[in-house]
Short mmCIF file of C-alpha atoms in Angstrom, two decimals:
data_model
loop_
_atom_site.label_atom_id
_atom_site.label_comp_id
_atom_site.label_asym_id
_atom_site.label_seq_id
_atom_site.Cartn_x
_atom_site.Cartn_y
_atom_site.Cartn_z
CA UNK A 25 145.89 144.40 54.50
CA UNK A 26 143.57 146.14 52.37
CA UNK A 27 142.33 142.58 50.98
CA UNK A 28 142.24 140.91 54.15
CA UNK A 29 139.36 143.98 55.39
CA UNK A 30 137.53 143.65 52.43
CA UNK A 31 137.52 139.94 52.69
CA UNK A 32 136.45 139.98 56.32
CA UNK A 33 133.15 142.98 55.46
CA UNK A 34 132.00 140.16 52.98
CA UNK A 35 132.21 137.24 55.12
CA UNK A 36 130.12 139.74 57.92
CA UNK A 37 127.51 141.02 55.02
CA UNK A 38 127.06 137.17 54.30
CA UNK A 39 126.28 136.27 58.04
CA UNK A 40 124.25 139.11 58.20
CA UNK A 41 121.94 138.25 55.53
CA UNK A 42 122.02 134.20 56.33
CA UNK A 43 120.83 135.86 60.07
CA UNK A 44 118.06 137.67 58.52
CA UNK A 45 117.23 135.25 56.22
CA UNK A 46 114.43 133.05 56.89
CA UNK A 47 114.34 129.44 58.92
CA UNK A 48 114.93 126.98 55.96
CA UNK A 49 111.95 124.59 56.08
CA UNK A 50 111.72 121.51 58.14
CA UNK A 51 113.10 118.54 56.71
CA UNK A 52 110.96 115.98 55.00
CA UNK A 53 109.00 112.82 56.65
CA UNK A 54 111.49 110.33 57.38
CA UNK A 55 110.50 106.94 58.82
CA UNK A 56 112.11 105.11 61.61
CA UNK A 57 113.79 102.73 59.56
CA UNK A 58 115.79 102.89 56.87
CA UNK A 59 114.68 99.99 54.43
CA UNK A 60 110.89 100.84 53.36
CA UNK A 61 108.61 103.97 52.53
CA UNK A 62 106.06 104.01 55.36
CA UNK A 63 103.11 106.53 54.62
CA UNK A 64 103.11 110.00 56.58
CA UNK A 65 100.94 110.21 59.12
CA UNK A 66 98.53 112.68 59.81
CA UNK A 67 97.74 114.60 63.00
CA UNK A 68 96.91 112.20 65.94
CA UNK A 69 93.52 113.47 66.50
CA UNK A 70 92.88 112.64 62.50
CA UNK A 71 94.58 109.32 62.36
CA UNK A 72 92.69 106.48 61.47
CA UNK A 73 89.61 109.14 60.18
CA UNK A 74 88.36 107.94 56.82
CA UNK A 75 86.07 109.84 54.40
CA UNK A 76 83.54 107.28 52.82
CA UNK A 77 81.93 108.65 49.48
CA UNK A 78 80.91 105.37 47.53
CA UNK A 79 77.62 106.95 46.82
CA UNK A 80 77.99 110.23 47.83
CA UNK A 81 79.10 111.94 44.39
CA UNK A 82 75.53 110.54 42.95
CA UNK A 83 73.93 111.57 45.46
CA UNK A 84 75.10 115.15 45.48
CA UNK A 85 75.76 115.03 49.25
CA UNK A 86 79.33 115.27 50.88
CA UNK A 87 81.16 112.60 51.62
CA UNK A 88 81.12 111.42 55.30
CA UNK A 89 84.18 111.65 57.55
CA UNK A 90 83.90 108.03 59.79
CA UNK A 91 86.47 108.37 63.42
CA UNK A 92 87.52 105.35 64.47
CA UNK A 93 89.41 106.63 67.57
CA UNK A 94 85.83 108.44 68.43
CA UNK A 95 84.38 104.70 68.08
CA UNK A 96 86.56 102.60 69.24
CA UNK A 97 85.98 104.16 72.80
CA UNK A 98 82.44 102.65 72.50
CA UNK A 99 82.50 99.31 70.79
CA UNK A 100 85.17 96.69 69.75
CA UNK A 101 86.36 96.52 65.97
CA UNK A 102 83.90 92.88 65.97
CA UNK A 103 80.05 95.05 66.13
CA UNK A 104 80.98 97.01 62.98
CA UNK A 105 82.95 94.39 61.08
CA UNK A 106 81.59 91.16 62.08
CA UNK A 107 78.29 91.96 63.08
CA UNK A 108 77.20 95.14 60.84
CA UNK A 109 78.95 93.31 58.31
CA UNK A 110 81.30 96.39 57.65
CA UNK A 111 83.89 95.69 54.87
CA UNK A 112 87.60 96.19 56.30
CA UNK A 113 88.35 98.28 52.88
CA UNK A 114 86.75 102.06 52.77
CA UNK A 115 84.31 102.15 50.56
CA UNK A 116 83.95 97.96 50.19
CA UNK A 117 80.21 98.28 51.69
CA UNK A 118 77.13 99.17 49.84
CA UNK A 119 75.99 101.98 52.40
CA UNK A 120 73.03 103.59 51.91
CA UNK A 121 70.81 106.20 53.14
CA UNK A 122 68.15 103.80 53.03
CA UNK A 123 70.06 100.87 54.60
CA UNK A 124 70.88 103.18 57.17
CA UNK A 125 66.71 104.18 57.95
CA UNK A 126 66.20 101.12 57.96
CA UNK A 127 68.12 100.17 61.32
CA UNK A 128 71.49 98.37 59.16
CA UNK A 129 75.45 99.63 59.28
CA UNK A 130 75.31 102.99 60.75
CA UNK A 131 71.61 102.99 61.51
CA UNK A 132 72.27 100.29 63.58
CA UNK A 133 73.66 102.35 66.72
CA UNK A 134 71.85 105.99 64.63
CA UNK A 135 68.55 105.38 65.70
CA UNK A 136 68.29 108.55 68.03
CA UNK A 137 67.82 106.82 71.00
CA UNK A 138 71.57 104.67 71.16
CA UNK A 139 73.47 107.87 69.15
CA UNK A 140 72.09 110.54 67.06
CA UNK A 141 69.60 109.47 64.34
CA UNK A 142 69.21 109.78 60.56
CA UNK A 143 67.61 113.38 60.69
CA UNK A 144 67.66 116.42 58.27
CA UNK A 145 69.09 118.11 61.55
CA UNK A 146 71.95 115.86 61.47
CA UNK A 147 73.08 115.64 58.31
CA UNK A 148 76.00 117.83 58.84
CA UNK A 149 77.71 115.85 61.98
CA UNK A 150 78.80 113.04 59.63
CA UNK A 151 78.38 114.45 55.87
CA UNK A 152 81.32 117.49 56.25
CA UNK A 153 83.45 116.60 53.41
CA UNK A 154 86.36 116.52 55.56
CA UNK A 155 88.67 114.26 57.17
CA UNK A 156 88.45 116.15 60.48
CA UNK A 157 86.83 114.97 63.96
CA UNK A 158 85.63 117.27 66.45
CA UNK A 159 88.61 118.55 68.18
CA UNK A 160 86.79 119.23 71.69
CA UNK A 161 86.24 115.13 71.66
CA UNK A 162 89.98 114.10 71.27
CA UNK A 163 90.81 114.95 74.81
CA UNK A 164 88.82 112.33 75.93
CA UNK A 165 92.09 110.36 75.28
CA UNK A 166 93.94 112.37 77.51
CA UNK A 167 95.28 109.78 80.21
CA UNK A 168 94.99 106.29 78.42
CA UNK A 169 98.45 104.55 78.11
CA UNK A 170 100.42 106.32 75.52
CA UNK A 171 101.69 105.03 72.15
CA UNK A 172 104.63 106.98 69.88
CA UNK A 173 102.24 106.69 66.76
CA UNK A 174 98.68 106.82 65.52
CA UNK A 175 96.25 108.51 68.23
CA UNK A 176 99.25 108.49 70.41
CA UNK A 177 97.62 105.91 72.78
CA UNK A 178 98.09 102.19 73.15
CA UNK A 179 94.58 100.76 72.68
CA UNK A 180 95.41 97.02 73.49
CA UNK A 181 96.88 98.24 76.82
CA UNK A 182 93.93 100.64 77.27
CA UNK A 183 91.44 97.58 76.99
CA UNK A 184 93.22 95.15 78.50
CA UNK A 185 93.87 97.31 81.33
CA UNK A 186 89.93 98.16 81.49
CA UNK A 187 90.88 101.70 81.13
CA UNK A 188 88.43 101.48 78.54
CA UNK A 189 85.57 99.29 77.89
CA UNK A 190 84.18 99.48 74.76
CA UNK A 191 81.00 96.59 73.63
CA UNK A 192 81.48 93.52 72.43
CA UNK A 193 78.40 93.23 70.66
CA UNK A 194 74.77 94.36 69.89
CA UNK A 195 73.68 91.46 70.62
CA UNK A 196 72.31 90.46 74.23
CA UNK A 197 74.08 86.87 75.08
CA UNK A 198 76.27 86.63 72.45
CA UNK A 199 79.88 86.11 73.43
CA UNK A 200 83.23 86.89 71.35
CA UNK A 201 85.69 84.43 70.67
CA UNK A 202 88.74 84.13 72.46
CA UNK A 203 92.25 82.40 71.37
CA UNK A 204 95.25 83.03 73.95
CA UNK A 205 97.96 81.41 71.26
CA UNK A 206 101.07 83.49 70.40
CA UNK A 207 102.17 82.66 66.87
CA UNK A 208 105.97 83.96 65.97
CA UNK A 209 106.56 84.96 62.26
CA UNK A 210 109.93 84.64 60.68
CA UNK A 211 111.18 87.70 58.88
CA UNK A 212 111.98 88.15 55.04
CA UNK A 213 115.64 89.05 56.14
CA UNK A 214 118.04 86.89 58.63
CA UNK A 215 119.39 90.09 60.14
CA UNK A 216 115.57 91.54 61.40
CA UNK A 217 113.73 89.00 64.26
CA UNK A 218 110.46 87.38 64.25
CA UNK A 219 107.37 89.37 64.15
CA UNK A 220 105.26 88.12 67.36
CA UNK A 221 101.49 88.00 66.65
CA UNK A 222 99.34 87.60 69.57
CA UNK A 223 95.94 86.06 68.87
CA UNK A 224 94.70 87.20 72.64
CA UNK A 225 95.47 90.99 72.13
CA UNK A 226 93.31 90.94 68.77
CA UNK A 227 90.82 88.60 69.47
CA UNK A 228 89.68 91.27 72.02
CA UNK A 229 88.76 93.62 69.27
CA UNK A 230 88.22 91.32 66.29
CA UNK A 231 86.11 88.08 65.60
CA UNK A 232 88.59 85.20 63.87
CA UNK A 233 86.43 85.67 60.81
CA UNK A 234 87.81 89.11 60.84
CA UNK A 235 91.38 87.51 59.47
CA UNK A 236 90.92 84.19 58.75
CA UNK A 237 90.03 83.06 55.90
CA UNK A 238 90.17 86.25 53.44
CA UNK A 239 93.20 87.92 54.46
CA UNK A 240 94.83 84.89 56.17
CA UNK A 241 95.39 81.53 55.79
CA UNK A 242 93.94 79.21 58.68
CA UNK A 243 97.24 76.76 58.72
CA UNK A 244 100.21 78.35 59.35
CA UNK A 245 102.85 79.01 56.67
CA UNK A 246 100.37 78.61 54.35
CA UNK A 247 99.41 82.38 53.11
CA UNK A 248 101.12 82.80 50.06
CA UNK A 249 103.22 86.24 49.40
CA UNK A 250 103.31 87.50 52.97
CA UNK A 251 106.05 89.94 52.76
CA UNK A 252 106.28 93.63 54.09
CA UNK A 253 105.79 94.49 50.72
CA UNK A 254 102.09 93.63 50.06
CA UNK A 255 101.53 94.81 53.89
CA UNK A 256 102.60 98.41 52.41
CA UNK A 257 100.07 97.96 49.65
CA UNK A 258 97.30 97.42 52.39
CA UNK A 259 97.50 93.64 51.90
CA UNK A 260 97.58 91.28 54.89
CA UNK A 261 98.73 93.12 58.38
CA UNK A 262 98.41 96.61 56.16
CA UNK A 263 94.40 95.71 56.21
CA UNK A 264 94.42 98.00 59.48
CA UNK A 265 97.61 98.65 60.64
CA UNK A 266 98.33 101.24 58.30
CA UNK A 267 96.30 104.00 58.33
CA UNK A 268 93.74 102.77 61.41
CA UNK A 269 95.61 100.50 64.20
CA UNK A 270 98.89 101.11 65.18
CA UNK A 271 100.97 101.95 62.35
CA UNK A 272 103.91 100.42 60.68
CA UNK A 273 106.56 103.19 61.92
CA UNK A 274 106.50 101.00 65.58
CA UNK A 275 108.58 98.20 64.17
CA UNK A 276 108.90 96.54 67.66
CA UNK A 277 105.68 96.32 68.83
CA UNK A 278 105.93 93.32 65.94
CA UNK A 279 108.99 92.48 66.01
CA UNK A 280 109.47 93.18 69.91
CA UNK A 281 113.42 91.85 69.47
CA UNK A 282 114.59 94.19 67.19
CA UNK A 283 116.97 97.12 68.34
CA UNK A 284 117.25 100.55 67.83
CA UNK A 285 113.90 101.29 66.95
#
């Protein structure tokens, strides 16, 4: 009897201390799916932020922090990439302070009359050395058709629905090109369906130029090593949608036939 009470204080000390014990820490990013390591995501109102320091360390100025979510409510993905002749890689374009003066890439729309200018005063909105954006401006997204990852909004059905309506271009009379052809993309393995790429959903943000030829072969079936593999290494589809469009972790909104995801 005696053992049985001394068993029975030890098994209520132990609960006590697992009670007062602290909350064991959350467990670690896991993806969706089981078969690849997708990148964690940061915060929604920091996704698809980029810091861009290519000359900043000679300089001896902080790097700037670039939102795309901020942007994107403004002008399609074509005026920077197409038009300002932005590289779709950070830190791919020869930026300058100069450049920028001058009325090219940034300086472009940072004249002080379209959006801030180049200033001494205004150094410090772009140049923080963090990847942060304002947090009073993300609830400007409040309302726009929602999205599991990323910003946490769906930006195709945002524009198509006119819900937004950012520019297609600095240029008065120039017109974007359009494609409405739906192009379905067998998958590496039998057992996971075609991805579905829709050339009308990004030919309202990009240019064709954007893709085709650099990251994509023109004929189909002809890009060589197109595999979720070298997506993950920011090859191909990875370009943007891993860290800027909608990320990898919403398997069907490419391959709208899978299940359980």
């Amino acid at each position: 009897m005696k053992r049985v009470g001394l068993a029975f204080g030890l098994l209520l000390a132990a609960a006590g201390a697992f009670a007062g014990a602290a909350a064991p820490d959350p467990p670690p990013y896991q993806p969706a799916q089981p078969w690849f390591k997708l990148p964690e995501h940061p915060p929604a109102e920091v996704f698809g932020n980029l810091l861009i320091n290519r000359s900043a360390p000679s300089a001896r100025v902080k790097p700037v922090v670039f939102s795309h979510w901020s942007h994107r409510l403004r002008y399609t993905c074509r005026v920077c990439h197409l038009e300002l002749d932005f590289a779709l890689k950070r830190n791919g374009t020869g930026i300058t302070e100069e450049a920028n003066r001058g009325g090219a890439y940034c300086g472009a729309c940072h004249d002080g009359k379209t959006a801030f200018g180049h200033t001494e005063a205004n150094c410090a909105r772009c140049h923080t050395g963090e990847i942060r954006s304002a947090g009073e401006g993300f609830g400007r997204l409040a309302g726009l058709p929602p999205a599991k990852f990323g910003n946490g909004v769906d930006w195709s059905a945002a524009l198509a629905s006119g819900r937004i309506t950012p520019a297609d271009t600095l240029s008065p009379g120039q017109k974007r090109m359009t494609i409405d052809r739906t192009v379905s993309l067998d998958a590496e393995w039998a057992m996971v369906p075609p991805a579905v790429f829709s050339h009308a959903d990004h030919t309202r943000w990009l240019d064709c130029a954007n893709c085709h030829p650099a990251v994509f072969n023109i004929k189909k079936k002809t890009t060589q090593h197109f595999s979720m593999k070298a997506i993950l290494a920011g090859e191909f589809c990875g370009a943007c949608h891993l860290n800027v469009a909608f990320p990898l972790d919403d398997c069907r909104r490419c391959h709208p036939k899978m299940k359980g995801f």
